Short mmCIF file of C-alpha atoms in Angstrom, two decimals:
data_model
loop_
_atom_site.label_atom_id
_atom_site.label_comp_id
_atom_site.label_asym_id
_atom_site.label_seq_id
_atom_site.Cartn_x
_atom_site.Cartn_y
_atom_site.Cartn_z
CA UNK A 6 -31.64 135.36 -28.90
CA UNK A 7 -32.61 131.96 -27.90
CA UNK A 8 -33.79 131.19 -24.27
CA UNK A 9 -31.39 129.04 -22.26
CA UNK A 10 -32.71 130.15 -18.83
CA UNK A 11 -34.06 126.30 -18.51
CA UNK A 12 -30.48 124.83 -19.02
CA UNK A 13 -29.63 122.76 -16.27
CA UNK A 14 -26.06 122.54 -14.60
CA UNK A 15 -24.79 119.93 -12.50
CA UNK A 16 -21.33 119.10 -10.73
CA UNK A 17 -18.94 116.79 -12.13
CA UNK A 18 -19.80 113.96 -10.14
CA UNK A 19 -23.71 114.71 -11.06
CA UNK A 20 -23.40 114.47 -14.49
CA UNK A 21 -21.07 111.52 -14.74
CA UNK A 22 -23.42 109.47 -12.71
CA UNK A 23 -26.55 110.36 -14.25
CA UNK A 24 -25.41 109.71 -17.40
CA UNK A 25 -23.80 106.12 -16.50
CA UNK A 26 -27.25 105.50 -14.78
CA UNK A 27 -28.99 106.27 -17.97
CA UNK A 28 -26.34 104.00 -20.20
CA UNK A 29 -27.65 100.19 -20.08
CA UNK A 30 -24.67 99.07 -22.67
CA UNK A 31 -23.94 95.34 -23.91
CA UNK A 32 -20.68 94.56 -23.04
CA UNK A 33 -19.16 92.28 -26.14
CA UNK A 34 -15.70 89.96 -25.86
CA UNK A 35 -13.82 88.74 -28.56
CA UNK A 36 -10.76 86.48 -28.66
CA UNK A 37 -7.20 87.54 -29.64
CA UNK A 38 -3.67 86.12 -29.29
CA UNK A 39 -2.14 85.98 -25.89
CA UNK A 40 0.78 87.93 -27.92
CA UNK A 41 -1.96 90.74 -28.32
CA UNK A 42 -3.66 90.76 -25.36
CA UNK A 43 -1.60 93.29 -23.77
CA UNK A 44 -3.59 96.02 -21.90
CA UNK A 45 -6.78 94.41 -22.47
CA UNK A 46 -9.60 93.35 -19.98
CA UNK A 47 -9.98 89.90 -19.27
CA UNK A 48 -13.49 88.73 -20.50
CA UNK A 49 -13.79 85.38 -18.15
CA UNK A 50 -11.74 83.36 -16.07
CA UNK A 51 -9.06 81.16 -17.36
CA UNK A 52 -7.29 78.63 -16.14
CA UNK A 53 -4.23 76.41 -16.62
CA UNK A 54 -4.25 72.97 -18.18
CA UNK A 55 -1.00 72.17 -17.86
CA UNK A 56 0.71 70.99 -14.89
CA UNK A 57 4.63 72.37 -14.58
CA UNK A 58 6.85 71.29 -13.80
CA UNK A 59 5.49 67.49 -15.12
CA UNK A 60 8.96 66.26 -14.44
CA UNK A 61 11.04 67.51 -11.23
CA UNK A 62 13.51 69.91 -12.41
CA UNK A 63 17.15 72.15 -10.95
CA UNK A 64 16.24 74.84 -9.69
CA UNK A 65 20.08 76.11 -11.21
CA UNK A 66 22.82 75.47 -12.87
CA UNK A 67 23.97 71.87 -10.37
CA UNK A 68 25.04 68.52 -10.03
CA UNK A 69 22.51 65.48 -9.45
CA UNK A 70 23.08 63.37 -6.25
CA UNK A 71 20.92 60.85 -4.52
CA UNK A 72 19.93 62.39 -0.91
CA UNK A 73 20.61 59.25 0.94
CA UNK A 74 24.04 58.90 0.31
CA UNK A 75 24.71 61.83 2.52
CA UNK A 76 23.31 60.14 5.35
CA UNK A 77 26.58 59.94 7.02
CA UNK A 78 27.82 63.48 5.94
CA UNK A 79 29.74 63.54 3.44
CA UNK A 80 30.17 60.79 1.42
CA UNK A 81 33.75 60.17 -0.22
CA UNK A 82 33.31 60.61 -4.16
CA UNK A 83 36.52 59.36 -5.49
CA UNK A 84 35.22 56.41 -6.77
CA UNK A 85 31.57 58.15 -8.21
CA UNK A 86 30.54 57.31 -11.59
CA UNK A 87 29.31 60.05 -13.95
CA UNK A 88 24.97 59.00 -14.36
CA UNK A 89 25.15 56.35 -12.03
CA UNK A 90 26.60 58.35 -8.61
CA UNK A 91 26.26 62.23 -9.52
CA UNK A 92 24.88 63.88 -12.86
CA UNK A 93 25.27 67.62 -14.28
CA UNK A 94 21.36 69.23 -14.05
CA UNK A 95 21.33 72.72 -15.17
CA UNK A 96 18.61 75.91 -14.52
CA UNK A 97 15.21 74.76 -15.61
CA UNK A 98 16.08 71.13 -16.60
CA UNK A 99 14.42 67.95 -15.72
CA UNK A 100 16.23 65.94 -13.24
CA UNK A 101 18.10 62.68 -14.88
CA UNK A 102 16.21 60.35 -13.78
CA UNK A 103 16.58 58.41 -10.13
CA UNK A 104 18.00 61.83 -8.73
CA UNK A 105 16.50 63.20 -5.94
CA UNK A 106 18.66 66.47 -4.95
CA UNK A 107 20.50 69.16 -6.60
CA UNK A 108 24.02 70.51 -5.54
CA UNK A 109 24.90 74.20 -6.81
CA UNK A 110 27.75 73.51 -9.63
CA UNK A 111 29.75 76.46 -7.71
CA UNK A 112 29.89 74.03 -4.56
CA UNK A 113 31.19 71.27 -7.36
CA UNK A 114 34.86 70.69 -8.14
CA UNK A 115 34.78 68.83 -11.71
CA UNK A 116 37.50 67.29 -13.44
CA UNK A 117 39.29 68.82 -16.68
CA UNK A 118 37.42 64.88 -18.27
CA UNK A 119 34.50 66.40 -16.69
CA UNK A 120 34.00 62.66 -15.02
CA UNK A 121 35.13 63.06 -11.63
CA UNK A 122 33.89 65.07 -8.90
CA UNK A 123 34.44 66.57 -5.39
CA UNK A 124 31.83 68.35 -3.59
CA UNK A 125 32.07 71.04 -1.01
CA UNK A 126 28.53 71.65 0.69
CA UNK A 127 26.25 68.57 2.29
CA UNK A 128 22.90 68.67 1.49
CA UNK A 129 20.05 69.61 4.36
CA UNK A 130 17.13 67.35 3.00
CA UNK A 131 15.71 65.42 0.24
CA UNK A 132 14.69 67.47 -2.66
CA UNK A 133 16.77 70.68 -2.07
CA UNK A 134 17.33 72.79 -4.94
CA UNK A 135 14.45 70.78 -7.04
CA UNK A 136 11.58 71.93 -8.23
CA UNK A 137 8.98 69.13 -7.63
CA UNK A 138 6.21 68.04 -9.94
CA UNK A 139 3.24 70.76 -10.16
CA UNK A 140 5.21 73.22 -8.01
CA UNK A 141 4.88 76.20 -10.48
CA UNK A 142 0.89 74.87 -12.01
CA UNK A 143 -1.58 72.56 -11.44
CA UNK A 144 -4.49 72.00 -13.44
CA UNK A 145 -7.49 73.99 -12.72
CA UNK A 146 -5.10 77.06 -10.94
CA UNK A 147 -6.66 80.30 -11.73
CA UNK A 148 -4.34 82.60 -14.38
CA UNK A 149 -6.70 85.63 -14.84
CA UNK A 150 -10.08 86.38 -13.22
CA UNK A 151 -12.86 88.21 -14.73
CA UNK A 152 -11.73 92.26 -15.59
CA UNK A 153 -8.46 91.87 -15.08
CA UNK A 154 -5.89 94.08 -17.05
CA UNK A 155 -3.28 91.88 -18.82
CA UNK A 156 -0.12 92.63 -18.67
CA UNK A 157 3.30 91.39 -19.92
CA UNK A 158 3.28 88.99 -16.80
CA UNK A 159 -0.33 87.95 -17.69
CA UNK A 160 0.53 86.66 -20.90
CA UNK A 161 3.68 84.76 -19.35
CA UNK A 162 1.68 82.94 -17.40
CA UNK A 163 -1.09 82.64 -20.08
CA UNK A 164 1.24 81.06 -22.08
CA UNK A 165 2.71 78.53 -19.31
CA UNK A 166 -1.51 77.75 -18.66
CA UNK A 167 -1.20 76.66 -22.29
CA UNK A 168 -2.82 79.20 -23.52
CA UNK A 169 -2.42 80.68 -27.02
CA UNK A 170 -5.99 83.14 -27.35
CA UNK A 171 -7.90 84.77 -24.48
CA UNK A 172 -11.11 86.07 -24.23
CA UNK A 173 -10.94 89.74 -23.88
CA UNK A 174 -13.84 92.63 -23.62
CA UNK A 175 -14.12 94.08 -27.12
CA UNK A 176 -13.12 98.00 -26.62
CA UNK A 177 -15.87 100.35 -26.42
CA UNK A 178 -16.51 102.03 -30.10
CA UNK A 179 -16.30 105.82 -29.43
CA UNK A 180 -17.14 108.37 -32.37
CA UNK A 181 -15.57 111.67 -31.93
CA UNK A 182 -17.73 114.29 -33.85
CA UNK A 183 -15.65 117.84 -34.74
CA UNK A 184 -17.59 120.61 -35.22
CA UNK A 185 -17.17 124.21 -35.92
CA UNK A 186 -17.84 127.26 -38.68
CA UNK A 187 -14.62 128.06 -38.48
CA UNK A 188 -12.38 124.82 -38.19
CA UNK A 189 -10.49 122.79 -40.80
CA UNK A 190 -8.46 119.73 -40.85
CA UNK A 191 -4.76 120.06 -40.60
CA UNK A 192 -3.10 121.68 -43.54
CA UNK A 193 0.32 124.44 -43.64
CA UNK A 194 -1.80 127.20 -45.10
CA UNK A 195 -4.42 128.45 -43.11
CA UNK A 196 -7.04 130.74 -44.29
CA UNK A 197 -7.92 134.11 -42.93
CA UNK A 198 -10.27 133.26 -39.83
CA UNK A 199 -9.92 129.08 -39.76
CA UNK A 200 -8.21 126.96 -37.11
CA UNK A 201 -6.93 123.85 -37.15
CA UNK A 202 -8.71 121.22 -35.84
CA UNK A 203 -6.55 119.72 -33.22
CA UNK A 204 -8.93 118.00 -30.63
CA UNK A 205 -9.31 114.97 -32.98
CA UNK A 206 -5.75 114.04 -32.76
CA UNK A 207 -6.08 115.03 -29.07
CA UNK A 208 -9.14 112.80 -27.74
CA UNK A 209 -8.40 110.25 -29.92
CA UNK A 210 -5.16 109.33 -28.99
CA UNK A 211 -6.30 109.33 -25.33
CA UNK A 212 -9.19 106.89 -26.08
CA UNK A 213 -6.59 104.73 -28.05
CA UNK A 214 -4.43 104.87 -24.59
CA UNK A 215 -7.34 104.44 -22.12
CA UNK A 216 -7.94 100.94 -24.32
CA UNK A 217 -11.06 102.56 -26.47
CA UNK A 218 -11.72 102.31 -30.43
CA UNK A 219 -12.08 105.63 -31.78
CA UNK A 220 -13.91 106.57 -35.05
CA UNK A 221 -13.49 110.27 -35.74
CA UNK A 222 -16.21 111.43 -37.76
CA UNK A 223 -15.58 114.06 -40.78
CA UNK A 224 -15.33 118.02 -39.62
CA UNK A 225 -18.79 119.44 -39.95
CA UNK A 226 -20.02 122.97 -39.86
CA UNK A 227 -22.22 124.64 -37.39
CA UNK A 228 -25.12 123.40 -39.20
CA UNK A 229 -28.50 121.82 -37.37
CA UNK A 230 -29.22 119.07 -40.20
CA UNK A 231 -25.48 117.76 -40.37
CA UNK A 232 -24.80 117.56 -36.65
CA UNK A 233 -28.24 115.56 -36.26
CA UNK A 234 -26.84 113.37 -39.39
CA UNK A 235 -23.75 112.70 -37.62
CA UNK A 236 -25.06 112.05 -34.17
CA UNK A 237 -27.45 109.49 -35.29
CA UNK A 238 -24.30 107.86 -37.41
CA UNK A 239 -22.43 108.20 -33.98
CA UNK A 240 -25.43 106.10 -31.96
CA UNK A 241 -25.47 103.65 -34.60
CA UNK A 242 -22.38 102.92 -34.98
CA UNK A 243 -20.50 103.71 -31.68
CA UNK A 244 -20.92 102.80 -28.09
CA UNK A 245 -20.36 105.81 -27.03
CA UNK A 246 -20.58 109.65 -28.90
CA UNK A 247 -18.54 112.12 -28.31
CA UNK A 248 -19.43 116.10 -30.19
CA UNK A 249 -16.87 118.73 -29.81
CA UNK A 250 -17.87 122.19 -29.79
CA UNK A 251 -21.39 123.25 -29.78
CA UNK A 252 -22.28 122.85 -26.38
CA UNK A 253 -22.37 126.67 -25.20
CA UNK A 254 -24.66 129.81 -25.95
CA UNK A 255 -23.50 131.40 -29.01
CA UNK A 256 -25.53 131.40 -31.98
CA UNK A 257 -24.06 129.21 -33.78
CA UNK A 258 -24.11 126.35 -30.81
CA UNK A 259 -26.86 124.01 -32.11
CA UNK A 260 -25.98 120.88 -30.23
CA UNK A 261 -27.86 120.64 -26.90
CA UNK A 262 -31.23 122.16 -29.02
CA UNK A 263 -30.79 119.25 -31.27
CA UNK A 264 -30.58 116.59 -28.71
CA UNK A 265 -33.49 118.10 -26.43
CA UNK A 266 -35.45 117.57 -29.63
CA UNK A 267 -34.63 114.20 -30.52
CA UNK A 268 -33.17 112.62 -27.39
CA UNK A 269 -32.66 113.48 -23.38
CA UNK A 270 -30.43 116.34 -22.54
CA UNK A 271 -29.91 115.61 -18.73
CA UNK A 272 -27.28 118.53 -18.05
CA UNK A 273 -26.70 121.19 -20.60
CA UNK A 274 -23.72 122.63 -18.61
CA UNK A 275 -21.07 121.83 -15.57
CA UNK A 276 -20.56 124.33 -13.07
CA UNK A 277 -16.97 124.50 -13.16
CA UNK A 278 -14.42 125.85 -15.43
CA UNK A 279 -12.56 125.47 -17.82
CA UNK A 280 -14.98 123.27 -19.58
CA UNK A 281 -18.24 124.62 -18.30
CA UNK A 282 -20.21 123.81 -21.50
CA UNK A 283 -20.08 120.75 -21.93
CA UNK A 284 -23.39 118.74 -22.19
CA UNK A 285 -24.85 115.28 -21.19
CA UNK A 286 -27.21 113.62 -23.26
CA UNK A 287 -28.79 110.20 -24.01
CA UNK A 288 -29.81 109.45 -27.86
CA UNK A 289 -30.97 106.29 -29.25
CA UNK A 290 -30.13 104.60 -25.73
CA UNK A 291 -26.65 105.74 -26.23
CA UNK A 292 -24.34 108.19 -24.02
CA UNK A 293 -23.53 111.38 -25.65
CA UNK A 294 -21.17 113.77 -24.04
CA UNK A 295 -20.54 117.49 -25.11
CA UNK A 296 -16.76 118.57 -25.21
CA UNK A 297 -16.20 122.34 -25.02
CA UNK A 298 -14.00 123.44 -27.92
CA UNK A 299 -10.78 125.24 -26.69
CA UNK A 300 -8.39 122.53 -26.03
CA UNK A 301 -6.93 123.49 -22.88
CA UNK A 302 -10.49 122.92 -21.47
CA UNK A 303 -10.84 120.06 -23.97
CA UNK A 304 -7.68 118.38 -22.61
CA UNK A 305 -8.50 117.42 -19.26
CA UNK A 306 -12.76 117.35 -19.43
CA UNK A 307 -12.02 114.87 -21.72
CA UNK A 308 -10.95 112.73 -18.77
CA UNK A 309 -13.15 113.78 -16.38
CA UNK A 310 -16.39 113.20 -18.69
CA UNK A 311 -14.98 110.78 -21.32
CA UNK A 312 -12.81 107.89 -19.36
CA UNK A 313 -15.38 107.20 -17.23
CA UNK A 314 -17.31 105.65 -19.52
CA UNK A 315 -14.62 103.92 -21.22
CA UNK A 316 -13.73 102.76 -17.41
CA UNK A 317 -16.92 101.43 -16.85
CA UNK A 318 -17.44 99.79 -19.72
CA UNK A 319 -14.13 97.72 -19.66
CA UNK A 320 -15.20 96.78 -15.83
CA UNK A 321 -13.53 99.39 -13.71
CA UNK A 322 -15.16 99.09 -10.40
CA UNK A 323 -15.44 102.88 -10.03
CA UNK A 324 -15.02 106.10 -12.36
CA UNK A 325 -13.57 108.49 -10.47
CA UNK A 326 -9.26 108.53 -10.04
CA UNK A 327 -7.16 108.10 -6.75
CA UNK A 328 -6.61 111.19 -4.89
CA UNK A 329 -3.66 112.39 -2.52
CA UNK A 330 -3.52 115.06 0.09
CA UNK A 331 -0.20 117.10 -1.20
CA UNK A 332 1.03 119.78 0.72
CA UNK A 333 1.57 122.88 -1.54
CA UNK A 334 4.64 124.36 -2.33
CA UNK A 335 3.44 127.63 -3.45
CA UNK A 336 0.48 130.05 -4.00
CA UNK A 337 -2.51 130.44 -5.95
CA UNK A 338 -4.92 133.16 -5.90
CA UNK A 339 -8.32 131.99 -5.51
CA UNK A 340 -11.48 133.73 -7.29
CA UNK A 341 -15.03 134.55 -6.78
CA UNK A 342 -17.19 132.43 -9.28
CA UNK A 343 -19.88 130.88 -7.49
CA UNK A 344 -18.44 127.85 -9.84
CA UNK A 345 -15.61 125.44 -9.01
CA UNK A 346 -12.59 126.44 -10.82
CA UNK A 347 -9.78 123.41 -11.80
CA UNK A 348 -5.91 124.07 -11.45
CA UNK A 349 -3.39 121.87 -13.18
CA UNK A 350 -0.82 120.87 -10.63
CA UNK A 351 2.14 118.81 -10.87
CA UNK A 352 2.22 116.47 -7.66
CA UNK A 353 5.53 113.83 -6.46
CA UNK A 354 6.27 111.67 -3.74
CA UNK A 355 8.90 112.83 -1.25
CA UNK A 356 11.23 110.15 0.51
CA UNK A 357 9.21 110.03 3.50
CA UNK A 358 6.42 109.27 1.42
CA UNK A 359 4.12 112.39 1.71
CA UNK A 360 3.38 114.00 -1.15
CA UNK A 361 3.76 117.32 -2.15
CA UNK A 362 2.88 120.01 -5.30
CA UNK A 363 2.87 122.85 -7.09
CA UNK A 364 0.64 124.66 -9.95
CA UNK A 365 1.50 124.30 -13.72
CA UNK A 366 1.18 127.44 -15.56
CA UNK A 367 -0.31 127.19 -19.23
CA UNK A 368 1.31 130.55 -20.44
CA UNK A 369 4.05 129.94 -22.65
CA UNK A 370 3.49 128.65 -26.24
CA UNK A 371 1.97 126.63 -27.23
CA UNK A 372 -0.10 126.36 -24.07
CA UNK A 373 -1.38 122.70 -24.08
CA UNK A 374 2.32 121.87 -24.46
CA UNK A 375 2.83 122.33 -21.57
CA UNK A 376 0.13 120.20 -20.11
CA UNK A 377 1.79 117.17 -20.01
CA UNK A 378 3.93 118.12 -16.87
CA UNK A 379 0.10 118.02 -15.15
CA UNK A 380 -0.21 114.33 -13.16
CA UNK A 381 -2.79 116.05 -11.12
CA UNK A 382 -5.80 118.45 -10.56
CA UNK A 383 -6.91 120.90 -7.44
CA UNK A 384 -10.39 121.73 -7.69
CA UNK A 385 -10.89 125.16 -5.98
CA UNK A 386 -14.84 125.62 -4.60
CA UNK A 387 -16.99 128.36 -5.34
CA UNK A 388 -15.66 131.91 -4.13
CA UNK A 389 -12.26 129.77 -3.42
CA UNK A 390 -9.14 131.61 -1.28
CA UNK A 391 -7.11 129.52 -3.17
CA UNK A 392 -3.86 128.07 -1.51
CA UNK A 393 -1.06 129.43 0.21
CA UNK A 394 2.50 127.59 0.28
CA UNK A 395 2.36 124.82 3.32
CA UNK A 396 -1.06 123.91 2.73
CA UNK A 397 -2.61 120.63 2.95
CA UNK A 398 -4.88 120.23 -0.95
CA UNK A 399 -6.54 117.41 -1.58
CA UNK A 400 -4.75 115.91 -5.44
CA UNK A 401 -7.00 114.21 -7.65
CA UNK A 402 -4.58 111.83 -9.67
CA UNK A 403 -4.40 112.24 -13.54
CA UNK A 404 -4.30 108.94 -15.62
CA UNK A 405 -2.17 106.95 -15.17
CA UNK A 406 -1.95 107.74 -12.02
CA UNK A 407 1.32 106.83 -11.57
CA UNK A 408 4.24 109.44 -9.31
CA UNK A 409 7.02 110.18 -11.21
CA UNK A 410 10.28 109.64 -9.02
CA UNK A 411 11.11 111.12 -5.56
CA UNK A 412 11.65 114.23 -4.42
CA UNK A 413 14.06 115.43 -1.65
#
């Protein structure tokens, strides 16, 4: 039996920070179509060259009418000429030109020749209803600053910059390495004894949604010379590596032996569960993080130990999620680990905007199904009572962090 009275365990805030202490990366940008630059971080500052609008324009559908002929109320317009007295200007339009002010068409009585007109409202001052030259951009106006996250209104305004391509921070390269004796890739028939690997599809869809590159490397076997193969293939060609499995004490789990060996193991375990073994490691200057293999635990650890990094390498200014204080609506027992223990919880909003919650039990099949109705975590201390319906928990917020609608 092999000694692991040496491993070392940390918390979950321990271990992420050590390792992101230990990780001195080299943040890269590349440049992509504003069209494509959805969801991406913002590499530099850009800003506009254009100046809009460069012509003043209606700020709707109107008629064009010099101010100062209102300067005695209103004017009589039986005898206005069409372009020389009053003009149609519509939504977005430049003003014809020597028109000052805009009249809303619904205050506008045309005629059926569309050449004589009648007009209902005064106007209050010079320019009303125009949008005047550079209103909307200048030249030089900041569009996006440094780590910002573009969105659909990012590129809008991109585009009215005069922007086609933007500078963006290249997404992190993360390998995800599968291990396991007695794991094999997705198939209908499955031998006597195998599983189906299902954390690859698992993590790397996350990393794809929290705006990573994933590489997932081929299954491997419990085997000491083809994990080290594939973690050295992981720190030279990924940012950040990722093993599944491995992690724990059976006799089979070579992983944290391996990278004592040939790298740093700072913590070989967390002291909470699920998800105690995973590990923390730094090889070849690069992060590598130990997953523990049963993907309920693999589900959430994965954002507790894998986003930060992603986070922080995109230029998130911190790692950790928002958290709420959510008064429960119903009971949990507590335990007696001397450990913290994490409960899925599914958190809203009320009307008065307090927040409140209630556990999400993983018991009908297929258990990680039912994950998804999870936007939250409590995590229960050591020898933990628990909660009892009424009280105050404190929510940590699952990605995306966003409260589904209210609750009465």
């Amino acid at each position: 039996m092999r000694d692991h009275s040496t491993h070392v365990s940390g918390s979950r805030h321990e271990v992420v920070d050590a390792l992101l202490s230990e990780w001195h990366f080299a943040r890269e940008a590349e440049t992509v179509p504003v069209a494509q630059a959805c969801g991406r971080v913002s590499a530099q500052q850009v800003v506009s060259t254009n100046q809009l609008p460069n012509w003043p324009t209606s700020k709707m559908d109107a008629v064009a009418v010099h101010f100062d002929d209102f300067a005695g109320g209103m004017p009589n317009t039986s005898a206005w000429v069409r372009g020389a007295d009053w003009q149609f200007c519509n939504t977005g339009v430049a003003m014809p030109k020597g028109f000052d002010t805009a009249i809303r068409i619904e205050a506008a009585e045309v005629s059926a020749d569309e050449e004589s007109i009648k007009l209902n409202y005064v106007p209050q001052c010079r320019g009303e209803s125009v949008t005047q030259v550079g209103a909307v951009l200048q030249p030089g106006d900041v569009l996006v600053e440094v780590g910002q996250v573009i969105t659909p209104v990012t590129c809008s305004v991109l585009s009215m910059g005069g922007h086609t391509q933007v500078s963006v921070v290249k997404k992190p390269v993360v390998m995800f390495i599968p291990t396991g004796n007695e794991l094999i890739d997705v198939t209908d028939a499955v031998p006597v004894g195998k599983n189906i690997d299902s954390n690859s599809a698992l993590i790397c869809a996350k990393l794809e949604q929290w705006g990573a590159r994933p590489v997932r490397h081929p299954l491997i076997p419990d085997d000491p010379d083809q994990i080290l193969a594939a973690l050295r293939a992981g720190t030279a060609q990924a940012d950040i590596v990722v093993i599944n499995a491995g992690s724990s004490k059976g006799s089979d789990d070579f992983t944290c032996e391996i990278l004592e060996r040939e790298g740093r193991v700072l913590f070989h375990e967390v002291n909470q569960g699920p998800g105690r073994h995973c590990s923390f490691s730094v090889l070849d200057g690069k992060p590598v993080i130990g997953i523990s293999g049963p993907p309920v635990g693999a589900e959430f650890t994965s954002d507790l130990f894998i986003k930060p990094f992603v986070d922080v390498y995109l230029g998130a200014n911190t790692a950790y999620p928002p958290t709420v204080r959510a008064r429960m609506l119903d009971s949990a027992s507590g335990h007696s680990r001397p450990m913290t223990m994490v409960r899925r919880v599914a958190v809203r909003r009320t009307r008065d905007d307090a927040f409140v919650a209630r556990a999400v039990a993983l018991d009908d099949r297929p258990a990680l199904r039912f994950a998804d109705n999870a936007n939250g975590l409590v995590f229960l201390g050591p020898n933990s009572r628990g909660w009892e319906p009424g009280d105050m928990v404190e929510v940590e917020l699952r990605w995306p962090y966003t409260l589904p609608p209210y609750v009465d």
